[in-house]
mmCIF file of N, CA, C and O in Angstrom:
data_model
loop_
_atom_site.group_PDB
_atom_site.id
_atom_site.type_symbol
_atom_site.label_atom_id
_atom_site.label_comp_id
_atom_site.label_asym_id
_atom_site.label_seq_id
_atom_site.Cartn_x
_atom_site.Cartn_y
_atom_site.Cartn_z
ATOM 1 N N UNK A 1 200.076 4.329 132.626
ATOM 2 C CA UNK A 1 201.260 4.465 131.663
ATOM 3 C C UNK A 1 201.162 3.249 130.666
ATOM 4 O O UNK A 1 201.647 2.134 131.353
ATOM 5 N N UNK A 2 201.180 3.317 129.674
ATOM 6 C CA UNK A 2 201.535 1.928 128.618
ATOM 7 C C UNK A 2 202.984 1.446 129.001
ATOM 8 O O UNK A 2 203.769 2.464 128.964
ATOM 9 N N UNK A 3 203.133 0.119 128.640
ATOM 10 C CA UNK A 3 204.280 -0.693 128.662
ATOM 11 C C UNK A 3 204.720 -0.307 127.097
ATOM 12 O O UNK A 3 204.413 -1.022 126.108
ATOM 13 N N UNK A 4 205.779 0.644 126.939
ATOM 14 C CA UNK A 4 206.148 0.818 125.667
ATOM 15 C C UNK A 4 207.129 -0.281 125.199
ATOM 16 O O UNK A 4 206.812 -0.528 123.918
ATOM 17 N N UNK A 5 207.561 -1.009 125.846
ATOM 18 C CA UNK A 5 208.455 -2.206 125.254
ATOM 19 C C UNK A 5 207.489 -3.109 124.654
ATOM 20 O O UNK A 5 207.852 -4.034 123.807
ATOM 21 N N UNK A 6 206.405 -3.187 125.406
ATOM 22 C CA UNK A 6 205.205 -4.234 125.025
ATOM 23 C C UNK A 6 204.804 -4.013 123.601
ATOM 24 O O UNK A 6 203.967 -4.943 123.173
ATOM 25 N N UNK A 7 204.619 -2.693 123.060
ATOM 26 C CA UNK A 7 203.844 -2.326 121.940
ATOM 27 C C UNK A 7 204.800 -2.533 120.567
ATOM 28 O O UNK A 7 205.870 -2.391 120.784
ATOM 29 N N UNK A 8 203.621 -2.924 119.936
ATOM 30 C CA UNK A 8 204.410 -2.860 118.459
ATOM 31 C C UNK A 8 204.460 -1.150 117.797
ATOM 32 O O UNK A 8 204.130 -0.301 118.362
ATOM 33 N N UNK A 9 204.954 -1.541 116.646
ATOM 34 C CA UNK A 9 205.286 -0.155 115.939
ATOM 35 C C UNK A 9 203.958 0.635 115.410
ATOM 36 O O UNK A 9 204.155 1.819 115.576
ATOM 37 N N UNK A 10 202.921 -0.087 115.297
ATOM 38 C CA UNK A 10 201.934 0.750 114.963
ATOM 39 C C UNK A 10 201.306 1.130 116.056
ATOM 40 O O UNK A 10 200.888 2.338 116.136
ATOM 41 N N UNK A 11 201.282 0.427 117.061
ATOM 42 C CA UNK A 11 200.528 1.135 118.251
ATOM 43 C C UNK A 11 201.474 2.326 119.070
ATOM 44 O O UNK A 11 201.021 3.376 119.327
ATOM 45 N N UNK A 12 203.070 2.198 118.593
ATOM 46 C CA UNK A 12 203.967 3.326 119.075
ATOM 47 C C UNK A 12 203.483 4.325 118.198
ATOM 48 O O UNK A 12 203.502 5.618 119.009
ATOM 49 N N UNK A 13 203.081 4.341 116.930
ATOM 50 C CA UNK A 13 202.985 5.361 116.112
ATOM 51 C C UNK A 13 201.592 6.020 116.487
ATOM 52 O O UNK A 13 201.359 7.132 116.264
ATOM 53 N N UNK A 14 200.670 5.312 116.793
ATOM 54 C CA UNK A 14 199.469 5.686 117.243
ATOM 55 C C UNK A 14 199.676 6.514 118.416
ATOM 56 O O UNK A 14 198.872 7.682 118.852
ATOM 57 N N UNK A 15 200.500 6.168 119.181
ATOM 58 C CA UNK A 15 200.532 7.149 120.559
ATOM 59 C C UNK A 15 201.418 8.130 120.066
ATOM 60 O O UNK A 15 200.832 9.123 120.876
ATOM 61 N N UNK A 16 202.404 8.202 119.620
ATOM 62 C CA UNK A 16 203.032 9.573 119.192
ATOM 63 C C UNK A 16 201.923 10.407 118.516
ATOM 64 O O UNK A 16 202.018 11.585 118.682
ATOM 65 N N UNK A 17 201.140 10.142 117.610
ATOM 66 C CA UNK A 17 200.070 10.697 117.024
ATOM 67 C C UNK A 17 198.955 11.466 118.164
ATOM 68 O O UNK A 17 198.837 12.548 117.877
ATOM 69 N N UNK A 18 198.964 10.617 118.970
ATOM 70 C CA UNK A 18 197.770 11.156 120.150
ATOM 71 C C UNK A 18 198.391 12.244 120.753
ATOM 72 O O UNK A 18 198.077 13.266 121.159
ATOM 73 N N UNK A 19 199.981 11.890 121.297
ATOM 74 C CA UNK A 19 200.750 12.813 121.959
ATOM 75 C C UNK A 19 200.791 14.138 121.333
ATOM 76 O O UNK A 19 200.741 15.294 121.873
ATOM 77 N N UNK A 20 200.967 14.397 119.852
ATOM 78 C CA UNK A 20 201.194 15.303 119.186
ATOM 79 C C UNK A 20 199.910 16.125 119.091
ATOM 80 O O UNK A 20 200.057 17.325 119.065
ATOM 81 N N UNK A 21 199.017 15.470 118.995
ATOM 82 C CA UNK A 21 197.692 16.009 118.715
ATOM 83 C C UNK A 21 197.295 16.783 120.121
ATOM 84 O O UNK A 21 196.831 18.079 120.329
ATOM 85 N N UNK A 22 197.584 16.135 121.418
ATOM 86 C CA UNK A 22 197.194 16.832 122.353
ATOM 87 C C UNK A 22 198.274 18.032 122.784
ATOM 88 O O UNK A 22 197.871 19.147 123.221
ATOM 89 N N UNK A 23 199.596 17.911 122.420
ATOM 90 C CA UNK A 23 200.518 19.037 122.637
ATOM 91 C C UNK A 23 200.075 20.081 121.679
ATOM 92 O O UNK A 23 199.990 21.389 122.038
ATOM 93 N N UNK A 24 199.620 19.812 120.428
ATOM 94 C CA UNK A 24 199.025 21.072 119.915
ATOM 95 C C UNK A 24 197.971 21.760 120.349
ATOM 96 O O UNK A 24 197.579 22.850 120.543
ATOM 97 N N UNK A 25 196.988 21.091 121.063
ATOM 98 C CA UNK A 25 195.632 21.895 121.817
ATOM 99 C C UNK A 25 196.271 22.488 122.708
ATOM 100 O O UNK A 25 195.962 23.837 123.134
ATOM 101 N N UNK A 26 197.120 22.120 123.625
ATOM 102 C CA UNK A 26 197.625 22.715 124.685
ATOM 103 C C UNK A 26 198.594 23.937 124.225
ATOM 104 O O UNK A 26 198.252 24.873 124.974
ATOM 105 N N UNK A 27 199.058 23.891 123.001
ATOM 106 C CA UNK A 27 199.659 24.672 122.621
ATOM 107 C C UNK A 27 198.949 25.997 122.018
ATOM 108 O O UNK A 27 199.166 27.265 122.576
ATOM 109 N N UNK A 28 197.685 25.808 121.429
ATOM 110 C CA UNK A 28 196.604 26.535 121.164
ATOM 111 C C UNK A 28 196.154 27.267 122.262
ATOM 112 O O UNK A 28 195.986 28.378 122.198
ATOM 113 N N UNK A 29 195.721 26.457 123.152
ATOM 114 C CA UNK A 29 195.309 27.218 124.727
ATOM 115 C C UNK A 29 196.357 28.040 125.169
ATOM 116 O O UNK A 29 195.715 29.239 125.578
ATOM 117 N N UNK A 30 197.564 27.674 125.234
ATOM 118 C CA UNK A 30 198.556 28.713 126.009
ATOM 119 C C UNK A 30 198.777 29.732 125.012
ATOM 120 O O UNK A 30 198.812 31.091 125.643
ATOM 121 N N UNK A 31 198.680 29.691 123.787
ATOM 122 C CA UNK A 31 198.950 31.067 123.154
ATOM 123 C C UNK A 31 197.778 31.708 123.069
ATOM 124 O O UNK A 31 197.588 33.292 123.110
ATOM 125 N N UNK A 32 196.182 31.221 123.379
ATOM 126 C CA UNK A 32 195.326 32.271 123.515
ATOM 127 C C UNK A 32 195.076 32.973 124.956
ATOM 128 O O UNK A 32 194.861 34.240 124.797
ATOM 129 N N UNK A 33 195.832 32.192 125.758
ATOM 130 C CA UNK A 33 195.673 32.918 127.128
ATOM 131 C C UNK A 33 197.026 33.928 127.233
ATOM 132 O O UNK A 33 196.868 35.033 127.780
ATOM 133 N N UNK A 34 198.222 33.694 126.391
ATOM 134 C CA UNK A 34 199.082 34.613 126.317
ATOM 135 C C UNK A 34 198.720 35.941 125.594
ATOM 136 O O UNK A 34 199.014 36.997 126.034
ATOM 137 N N UNK A 35 197.905 35.773 124.645
ATOM 138 C CA UNK A 35 197.440 36.972 123.763
ATOM 139 C C UNK A 35 196.418 37.766 124.709
ATOM 140 O O UNK A 35 196.309 38.866 124.666
ATOM 141 N N UNK A 36 195.761 37.115 125.428
ATOM 142 C CA UNK A 36 194.708 37.876 126.355
ATOM 143 C C UNK A 36 195.580 38.706 127.330
ATOM 144 O O UNK A 36 195.219 39.709 127.978
ATOM 145 N N UNK A 37 196.426 37.703 127.944
ATOM 146 C CA UNK A 37 197.283 38.633 128.965
ATOM 147 C C UNK A 37 198.055 39.810 128.243
ATOM 148 O O UNK A 37 198.168 40.750 129.047
ATOM 149 N N UNK A 38 198.827 39.493 127.366
ATOM 150 C CA UNK A 38 199.657 40.665 126.476
ATOM 151 C C UNK A 38 198.585 41.682 126.328
ATOM 152 O O UNK A 38 198.833 42.828 126.403
ATOM 153 N N UNK A 39 197.449 41.585 125.730
ATOM 154 C CA UNK A 39 196.645 42.351 125.419
ATOM 155 C C UNK A 39 195.994 43.196 126.342
ATOM 156 O O UNK A 39 196.071 44.638 126.473
ATOM 157 N N UNK A 40 195.862 42.735 127.571
ATOM 158 C CA UNK A 40 195.574 43.352 128.807
ATOM 159 C C UNK A 40 196.857 44.385 129.294
ATOM 160 O O UNK A 40 196.479 45.426 129.830
ATOM 161 N N UNK A 41 198.038 43.847 129.333
ATOM 162 C CA UNK A 41 198.968 44.738 129.780
ATOM 163 C C UNK A 41 199.243 45.854 129.019
ATOM 164 O O UNK A 41 199.715 47.089 129.000
ATOM 165 N N UNK A 42 199.036 45.716 127.523
ATOM 166 C CA UNK A 42 199.117 46.671 126.668
ATOM 167 C C UNK A 42 197.962 47.723 126.720
ATOM 168 O O UNK A 42 198.312 48.742 126.778
ATOM 169 N N UNK A 43 196.813 47.171 127.069
ATOM 170 C CA UNK A 43 195.984 48.314 127.214
ATOM 171 C C UNK A 43 196.055 49.123 128.604
ATOM 172 O O UNK A 43 195.912 50.470 128.553
ATOM 173 N N UNK A 44 196.634 48.716 129.634
ATOM 174 C CA UNK A 44 197.264 49.148 130.727
ATOM 175 C C UNK A 44 198.319 50.436 130.688
ATOM 176 O O UNK A 44 198.394 51.467 130.802
ATOM 177 N N UNK A 45 199.270 49.802 129.701
ATOM 178 C CA UNK A 45 200.314 50.645 129.277
ATOM 179 C C UNK A 45 199.871 51.993 128.675
ATOM 180 O O UNK A 45 200.212 53.019 128.756
ATOM 181 N N UNK A 46 199.002 51.643 127.831
ATOM 182 C CA UNK A 46 198.817 52.575 126.625
ATOM 183 C C UNK A 46 197.669 53.709 127.507
ATOM 184 O O UNK A 46 197.545 55.008 127.060
ATOM 185 N N UNK A 47 196.919 53.245 128.487
ATOM 186 C CA UNK A 47 195.972 54.047 129.202
ATOM 187 C C UNK A 47 196.863 54.917 130.004
ATOM 188 O O UNK A 47 196.631 56.156 130.461
ATOM 189 N N UNK A 48 198.117 54.451 130.507
ATOM 190 C CA UNK A 48 198.878 55.268 131.335
ATOM 191 C C UNK A 48 200.289 56.382 130.561
ATOM 192 O O UNK A 48 200.604 57.349 130.719
ATOM 193 N N UNK A 49 200.393 55.852 128.974
ATOM 194 C CA UNK A 49 200.967 56.691 128.269
ATOM 195 C C UNK A 49 201.018 57.803 128.132
ATOM 196 O O UNK A 49 199.628 58.353 127.741
ATOM 197 N N UNK A 50 201.885 58.772 128.226
ATOM 198 C CA UNK A 50 201.604 60.172 127.961
ATOM 199 C C UNK A 50 200.669 61.058 128.942
ATOM 200 O O UNK A 50 200.787 62.174 128.926
ATOM 201 N N UNK A 51 200.465 60.193 130.249
ATOM 202 C CA UNK A 51 199.726 61.127 130.980
ATOM 203 C C UNK A 51 200.660 61.828 131.868
ATOM 204 O O UNK A 51 201.469 61.361 132.602
ATOM 205 N N UNK A 52 200.494 63.124 132.178
ATOM 206 C CA UNK A 52 201.197 63.835 132.969
ATOM 207 C C UNK A 52 200.702 63.833 134.721
ATOM 208 O O UNK A 52 199.414 63.429 134.781
ATOM 209 N N UNK A 53 201.869 63.773 135.320
ATOM 210 C CA UNK A 53 201.417 63.450 136.676
ATOM 211 C C UNK A 53 202.085 64.772 137.391
ATOM 212 O O UNK A 53 203.125 64.790 136.961
ATOM 213 N N UNK A 54 201.739 65.161 138.397
ATOM 214 C CA UNK A 54 202.333 66.113 139.425
ATOM 215 C C UNK A 54 203.625 65.593 140.272
ATOM 216 O O UNK A 54 203.703 64.371 140.195
ATOM 217 N N UNK A 55 204.470 66.488 140.086
ATOM 218 C CA UNK A 55 205.801 65.896 140.733
ATOM 219 C C UNK A 55 205.702 65.451 142.292
ATOM 220 O O UNK A 55 204.941 66.107 142.897
ATOM 221 N N UNK A 56 206.409 64.674 142.567
ATOM 222 C CA UNK A 56 206.287 63.869 143.828
ATOM 223 C C UNK A 56 207.358 64.331 144.795
ATOM 224 O O UNK A 56 207.551 64.229 146.348
ATOM 225 N N UNK A 57 208.616 64.769 144.154
ATOM 226 C CA UNK A 57 209.841 64.737 144.639
ATOM 227 C C UNK A 57 210.325 66.269 144.128
ATOM 228 O O UNK A 57 210.344 66.608 142.752
ATOM 229 N N UNK A 58 211.169 66.877 145.059
ATOM 230 C CA UNK A 58 211.725 68.299 144.734
ATOM 231 C C UNK A 58 212.934 68.257 145.294
ATOM 232 O O UNK A 58 213.481 68.100 146.536
ATOM 233 N N UNK A 59 214.081 68.907 144.459
ATOM 234 C CA UNK A 59 215.474 68.935 145.018
ATOM 235 C C UNK A 59 215.437 70.335 145.446
ATOM 236 O O UNK A 59 214.465 71.298 145.594
ATOM 237 N N UNK A 60 216.339 70.546 146.358
ATOM 238 C CA UNK A 60 216.673 71.933 146.819
ATOM 239 C C UNK A 60 216.830 72.800 146.197
ATOM 240 O O UNK A 60 216.226 74.150 146.191
ATOM 241 N N UNK A 61 217.318 72.859 144.830
ATOM 242 C CA UNK A 61 217.455 73.822 143.621
ATOM 243 C C UNK A 61 216.215 73.866 142.919
ATOM 244 O O UNK A 61 216.029 74.783 141.959
ATOM 245 N N UNK A 62 215.283 73.056 143.258
ATOM 246 C CA UNK A 62 213.661 73.228 142.695
ATOM 247 C C UNK A 62 213.784 72.474 141.748
ATOM 248 O O UNK A 62 211.960 72.418 140.935
ATOM 249 N N UNK A 63 214.326 71.516 141.246
ATOM 250 C CA UNK A 63 214.219 70.497 140.117
ATOM 251 C C UNK A 63 213.084 69.380 140.833
ATOM 252 O O UNK A 63 212.944 69.256 141.946
ATOM 253 N N UNK A 64 212.357 69.079 139.718
ATOM 254 C CA UNK A 64 211.233 68.005 140.260
ATOM 255 C C UNK A 64 211.193 66.708 139.624
ATOM 256 O O UNK A 64 211.848 66.564 138.468
ATOM 257 N N UNK A 65 210.636 65.824 140.181
ATOM 258 C CA UNK A 65 210.640 64.541 139.596
ATOM 259 C C UNK A 65 209.247 64.164 140.057
ATOM 260 O O UNK A 65 208.726 63.916 141.339
ATOM 261 N N UNK A 66 208.421 63.393 139.200
ATOM 262 C CA UNK A 66 207.218 62.553 139.512
ATOM 263 C C UNK A 66 207.339 61.318 139.957
ATOM 264 O O UNK A 66 206.299 60.493 140.330
ATOM 265 N N UNK A 67 208.464 60.663 140.159
ATOM 266 C CA UNK A 67 208.614 59.130 140.720
ATOM 267 C C UNK A 67 208.493 58.163 139.601
ATOM 268 O O UNK A 67 208.511 56.977 139.916
ATOM 269 N N UNK A 68 208.467 58.511 138.540
ATOM 270 C CA UNK A 68 208.398 57.324 137.333
ATOM 271 C C UNK A 68 209.821 57.572 136.820
ATOM 272 O O UNK A 68 210.264 58.391 136.312
ATOM 273 N N UNK A 69 210.147 56.324 136.077
ATOM 274 C CA UNK A 69 210.882 56.327 135.305
ATOM 275 C C UNK A 69 212.484 56.238 136.157
ATOM 276 O O UNK A 69 212.334 55.892 137.143
ATOM 277 N N UNK A 70 213.736 56.462 135.259
ATOM 278 C CA UNK A 70 214.835 56.286 136.059
ATOM 279 C C UNK A 70 215.177 57.833 136.899
ATOM 280 O O UNK A 70 214.680 58.979 136.725
ATOM 281 N N UNK A 71 215.678 57.563 138.084
ATOM 282 C CA UNK A 71 216.022 58.632 139.243
ATOM 283 C C UNK A 71 216.776 59.644 138.477
ATOM 284 O O UNK A 71 217.685 59.483 137.801
ATOM 285 N N UNK A 72 216.344 60.915 138.933
ATOM 286 C CA UNK A 72 217.267 61.700 138.046
ATOM 287 C C UNK A 72 218.783 61.885 139.003
ATOM 288 O O UNK A 72 218.874 61.330 140.129
ATOM 289 N N UNK A 73 219.603 62.390 138.219
ATOM 290 C CA UNK A 73 220.980 62.561 138.684
ATOM 291 C C UNK A 73 221.057 63.526 140.198
ATOM 292 O O UNK A 73 221.831 62.783 140.969
ATOM 293 N N UNK A 74 220.336 64.526 140.212
ATOM 294 C CA UNK A 74 220.340 64.913 141.500
ATOM 295 C C UNK A 74 219.890 64.244 142.753
ATOM 296 O O UNK A 74 220.440 64.333 143.657
ATOM 297 N N UNK A 75 218.943 63.444 142.311
ATOM 298 C CA UNK A 75 218.463 62.444 143.529
ATOM 299 C C UNK A 75 219.474 61.254 143.681
ATOM 300 O O UNK A 75 219.855 61.144 144.939
ATOM 301 N N UNK A 76 220.214 60.685 142.556
ATOM 302 C CA UNK A 76 221.102 59.521 142.865
ATOM 303 C C UNK A 76 222.641 60.156 143.634
ATOM 304 O O UNK A 76 222.762 59.545 144.478
ATOM 305 N N UNK A 77 222.710 61.472 143.279
ATOM 306 C CA UNK A 77 223.924 62.014 144.105
ATOM 307 C C UNK A 77 223.430 62.469 145.434
ATOM 308 O O UNK A 77 224.257 62.023 146.372
ATOM 309 N N UNK A 78 222.313 62.674 145.825
ATOM 310 C CA UNK A 78 221.877 63.058 147.154
ATOM 311 C C UNK A 78 221.760 61.939 147.958
ATOM 312 O O UNK A 78 222.327 61.607 148.997
ATOM 313 N N UNK A 79 221.393 60.836 147.341
ATOM 314 C CA UNK A 79 221.211 59.553 147.940
ATOM 315 C C UNK A 79 222.527 58.785 148.387
ATOM 316 O O UNK A 79 222.854 58.144 149.485
ATOM 317 N N UNK A 80 223.632 59.214 147.288
ATOM 318 C CA UNK A 80 225.137 58.653 147.535
ATOM 319 C C UNK A 80 225.600 59.513 149.098
ATOM 320 O O UNK A 80 226.217 58.618 149.656
ATOM 321 N N UNK A 81 224.815 60.640 149.165
ATOM 322 C CA UNK A 81 225.536 61.339 150.108
ATOM 323 C C UNK A 81 224.823 61.227 151.381
ATOM 324 O O UNK A 81 225.046 61.889 152.535
ATOM 325 N N UNK A 82 223.946 60.324 151.540
ATOM 326 C CA UNK A 82 223.077 59.840 152.470
ATOM 327 C C UNK A 82 221.795 60.419 152.871
ATOM 328 O O UNK A 82 221.250 60.284 153.926
ATOM 329 N N UNK A 83 221.133 61.133 152.032
ATOM 330 C CA UNK A 83 220.032 61.701 151.959
ATOM 331 C C UNK A 83 219.008 60.609 152.010
ATOM 332 O O UNK A 83 219.343 59.245 151.322
ATOM 333 N N UNK A 84 217.930 60.622 152.323
ATOM 334 C CA UNK A 84 216.644 59.778 151.789
ATOM 335 C C UNK A 84 215.891 60.092 151.041
ATOM 336 O O UNK A 84 215.588 61.379 150.740
ATOM 337 N N UNK A 85 215.288 59.137 150.143
ATOM 338 C CA UNK A 85 214.258 59.716 149.363
ATOM 339 C C UNK A 85 213.040 60.505 149.780
ATOM 340 O O UNK A 85 212.582 61.322 149.257
ATOM 341 N N UNK A 86 212.519 60.078 150.853
ATOM 342 C CA UNK A 86 211.736 60.794 151.665
ATOM 343 C C UNK A 86 212.034 62.316 152.150
ATOM 344 O O UNK A 86 211.014 63.058 152.392
ATOM 345 N N UNK A 87 213.073 62.565 151.953
ATOM 346 C CA UNK A 87 213.762 63.832 152.146
ATOM 347 C C UNK A 87 213.216 64.781 151.131
ATOM 348 O O UNK A 87 213.279 66.034 151.445
ATOM 349 N N UNK A 88 212.984 64.385 149.841
ATOM 350 C CA UNK A 88 212.498 65.149 148.891
ATOM 351 C C UNK A 88 211.110 65.198 148.559
ATOM 352 O O UNK A 88 210.670 65.876 147.645
ATOM 353 N N UNK A 89 210.208 64.592 149.402
ATOM 354 C CA UNK A 89 208.873 64.410 149.014
ATOM 355 C C UNK A 89 208.265 65.913 149.182
ATOM 356 O O UNK A 89 208.736 66.850 149.984
ATOM 357 N N UNK A 90 207.496 66.124 148.372
ATOM 358 C CA UNK A 90 206.676 67.468 148.100
ATOM 359 C C UNK A 90 205.326 67.276 149.011
ATOM 360 O O UNK A 90 204.942 66.437 149.076
ATOM 361 N N UNK A 91 205.544 68.084 149.907
ATOM 362 C CA UNK A 91 204.171 68.371 150.991
ATOM 363 C C UNK A 91 202.896 68.206 150.215
ATOM 364 O O UNK A 91 202.465 69.199 149.690
ATOM 365 N N UNK A 92 202.046 67.043 150.531
ATOM 366 C CA UNK A 92 200.947 66.919 149.693
ATOM 367 C C UNK A 92 199.711 68.192 150.220
ATOM 368 O O UNK A 92 199.028 68.601 149.245
ATOM 369 N N UNK A 93 199.984 68.283 151.686
ATOM 370 C CA UNK A 93 199.040 69.414 152.135
ATOM 371 C C UNK A 93 199.087 70.858 151.362
ATOM 372 O O UNK A 93 198.077 71.500 151.110
ATOM 373 N N UNK A 94 200.341 70.987 151.281
ATOM 374 C CA UNK A 94 200.696 72.595 150.809
ATOM 375 C C UNK A 94 200.318 72.603 149.183
ATOM 376 O O UNK A 94 199.947 73.443 148.674
ATOM 377 N N UNK A 95 200.429 71.068 148.327
ATOM 378 C CA UNK A 95 200.111 71.298 147.150
ATOM 379 C C UNK A 95 198.725 71.442 147.065
ATOM 380 O O UNK A 95 197.908 71.933 146.006
ATOM 381 N N UNK A 96 197.620 70.711 147.872
ATOM 382 C CA UNK A 96 196.376 71.055 147.981
ATOM 383 C C UNK A 96 195.713 72.533 148.042
ATOM 384 O O UNK A 96 194.831 73.066 147.654
ATOM 385 N N UNK A 97 196.564 72.941 149.193
ATOM 386 C CA UNK A 97 196.402 74.492 149.476
ATOM 387 C C UNK A 97 196.556 75.371 148.416
ATOM 388 O O UNK A 97 195.552 76.054 148.007
ATOM 389 N N UNK A 98 197.460 75.142 147.611
ATOM 390 C CA UNK A 98 197.784 75.785 146.514
ATOM 391 C C UNK A 98 196.933 75.738 145.605
ATOM 392 O O UNK A 98 196.504 76.711 144.808
ATOM 393 N N UNK A 99 196.445 74.351 145.155
ATOM 394 C CA UNK A 99 195.363 74.157 143.984
ATOM 395 C C UNK A 99 194.037 75.172 144.690
ATOM 396 O O UNK A 99 193.430 75.385 143.631
ATOM 397 N N UNK A 100 193.834 74.724 145.574
ATOM 398 C CA UNK A 100 192.264 75.367 146.269
ATOM 399 C C UNK A 100 192.576 77.157 145.939
ATOM 400 O O UNK A 100 191.605 77.638 145.609
ATOM 401 N N UNK A 101 193.673 77.405 146.368
ATOM 402 C CA UNK A 101 193.925 79.247 146.174
ATOM 403 C C UNK A 101 193.931 79.360 144.614
ATOM 404 O O UNK A 101 193.288 80.654 144.589
ATOM 405 N N UNK A 102 194.269 78.516 143.856
ATOM 406 C CA UNK A 102 194.244 78.936 142.538
ATOM 407 C C UNK A 102 192.578 78.909 142.068
ATOM 408 O O UNK A 102 192.272 79.741 141.105
ATOM 409 N N UNK A 103 191.837 78.022 142.419
ATOM 410 C CA UNK A 103 190.381 77.773 142.034
ATOM 411 C C UNK A 103 189.361 79.042 142.727
ATOM 412 O O UNK A 103 188.454 79.063 142.165
ATOM 413 N N UNK A 104 189.982 79.851 143.429
ATOM 414 C CA UNK A 104 189.147 80.946 144.116
ATOM 415 C C UNK A 104 189.054 81.984 143.300
ATOM 416 O O UNK A 104 189.650 82.474 142.521
#
């Protein structure tokens, strides 16, 4: 590290210009990395947007929820009453059997 007290004004100005140049280089590099990351994140979001997914949870009254987004009111109320999220899971084997029966 240079001794700043021993430097004259011209040397200090030159050092400041070097620091400014390096900071601009680093900023450009970081902006490029950020653009790459945000582009990838946007592509992932866009590929999932609008895709329908089968319901994962069902209430006793037949309401369903896919497990995405905000929890529905019926589940929030049931959880407050002591139920567990797992209590509302739709049986995956039963769902597979129903699909096979439809395709026959």
